[in-house]
Amino acid sequence: MKSYFIYIIIYYILITLYAIGLTVIDKSHALKRKRRIPENALLWIGVLGGAGGMYLAMKVLHHKTRVKKFMAFLPALTIVHLIVIIALFVLSIR
């Protein structure tokens, strides 16, 4: 396995933790009626790799589960990211 793959995994772990943190913060702000994190910002974090963690956090926290673009877009992005990770892994073992 090539060393760049380790960096990719570290990146996905960090972006996932960041996405989960943003989801928790947004839920907390929603409950306290404070200023929220914009939906586009949350979606972009999903695009950048945090979709899986964000989706799970939203399901666990019951946050934005009625917003169709989150409930459709995040699982689709998660599948895309998994395909990318698998493809990069296959390339790294050659």
Short mmCIF file of C-alpha atoms in Angstrom, two decimals:
data_model
loop_
_atom_site.label_atom_id
_atom_site.label_comp_id
_atom_site.label_asym_id
_atom_site.label_seq_id
_atom_site.Cartn_x
_atom_site.Cartn_y
_atom_site.Cartn_z
CA MET A 1 0.00 0.00 0.00
CA LYS A 2 1.35 3.40 -0.97
CA SER A 3 1.79 6.10 1.65
CA TYR A 4 -0.57 8.56 -0.03
CA PHE A 5 -3.50 6.29 0.78
CA ILE A 6 -2.84 6.74 4.51
CA TYR A 7 -3.12 10.53 4.03
CA ILE A 8 -6.40 10.07 2.19
CA ILE A 9 -7.82 7.99 5.05
CA ILE A 10 -6.64 10.57 7.60
CA TYR A 11 -8.29 13.30 5.52
CA TYR A 12 -11.62 11.42 5.42
CA ILE A 13 -11.49 10.79 9.16
CA LEU A 14 -10.82 14.46 9.92
CA ILE A 15 -13.46 15.82 7.53
CA THR A 16 -15.98 13.33 8.93
CA LEU A 17 -15.28 14.43 12.49
CA TYR A 18 -15.59 18.06 11.39
CA ALA A 19 -18.92 17.32 9.67
CA ILE A 20 -20.27 15.59 12.77
CA GLY A 21 -19.15 18.53 14.90
CA LEU A 22 -20.89 21.02 12.61
CA THR A 23 -24.07 18.96 12.73
CA VAL A 24 -24.02 18.88 16.53
CA ILE A 25 -23.38 22.64 16.67
CA ASP A 26 -26.18 23.34 14.20
CA LYS A 27 -28.61 21.19 16.17
CA SER A 28 -27.61 22.96 19.38
CA HIS A 29 -28.12 26.36 17.76
CA ALA A 30 -31.50 25.26 16.43
CA LEU A 31 -32.67 24.27 19.91
CA LYS A 32 -31.41 27.56 21.40
CA ARG A 33 -32.82 29.62 18.50
CA LYS A 34 -29.36 30.99 17.76
CA ARG A 35 -27.80 31.76 14.39
CA ARG A 36 -27.54 28.56 12.35
CA ILE A 37 -24.94 27.18 10.00
CA PRO A 38 -26.10 27.78 6.40
CA GLU A 39 -27.40 24.69 4.60
CA ASN A 40 -25.02 25.29 1.69
CA ALA A 41 -22.05 25.21 4.07
CA LEU A 42 -23.22 21.90 5.49
CA LEU A 43 -23.74 20.47 2.02
CA TRP A 44 -20.27 21.57 0.90
CA ILE A 45 -18.69 19.81 3.87
CA GLY A 46 -20.57 16.72 2.69
CA VAL A 47 -19.21 17.17 -0.83
CA LEU A 48 -15.68 17.49 0.54
CA GLY A 49 -15.93 14.12 2.26
CA GLY A 50 -18.01 14.43 5.41
CA ALA A 51 -21.28 13.18 3.94
CA GLY A 52 -21.34 9.80 5.71
CA GLY A 53 -20.65 11.14 9.17
CA MET A 54 -22.99 14.06 8.69
CA TYR A 55 -25.80 11.78 7.52
CA LEU A 56 -25.39 9.48 10.52
CA ALA A 57 -25.25 12.44 12.92
CA MET A 58 -28.39 13.91 11.40
CA LYS A 59 -30.24 10.62 11.78
CA VAL A 60 -29.09 10.15 15.39
CA LEU A 61 -29.86 13.74 16.38
CA HIS A 62 -33.09 13.87 14.34
CA HIS A 63 -31.75 17.01 12.72
CA LYS A 64 -32.78 18.11 9.21
CA THR A 65 -34.33 14.71 8.57
CA ARG A 66 -37.29 16.40 6.88
CA VAL A 67 -35.06 18.36 4.50
CA LYS A 68 -35.17 16.23 1.34
CA LYS A 69 -31.95 17.54 -0.18
CA PHE A 70 -30.00 16.35 2.87
CA MET A 71 -31.69 12.97 3.11
CA ALA A 72 -31.16 12.26 -0.60
CA PHE A 73 -27.88 14.04 -1.34
CA LEU A 74 -25.80 12.88 1.66
CA PRO A 75 -26.35 9.11 1.17
CA ALA A 76 -25.59 9.49 -2.55
CA LEU A 77 -22.41 11.40 -1.74
CA THR A 78 -21.43 8.74 0.78
CA ILE A 79 -21.64 6.08 -1.92
CA VAL A 80 -19.54 8.22 -4.27
CA HIS A 81 -16.91 8.75 -1.58
CA LEU A 82 -16.79 5.04 -0.79
CA ILE A 83 -16.26 4.26 -4.48
CA VAL A 84 -13.44 6.82 -4.60
CA ILE A 85 -11.79 5.37 -1.48
CA ILE A 86 -12.02 1.82 -2.83
CA ALA A 87 -10.62 2.88 -6.21
CA LEU A 88 -7.74 4.69 -4.56
CA PHE A 89 -7.06 1.69 -2.35
CA VAL A 90 -6.93 -0.62 -5.36
CA LEU A 91 -4.55 1.77 -7.09
CA SER A 92 -2.38 2.03 -3.98
CA ILE A 93 -1.77 -1.74 -3.72
CA ARG A 94 -0.51 -2.04 -7.28
#
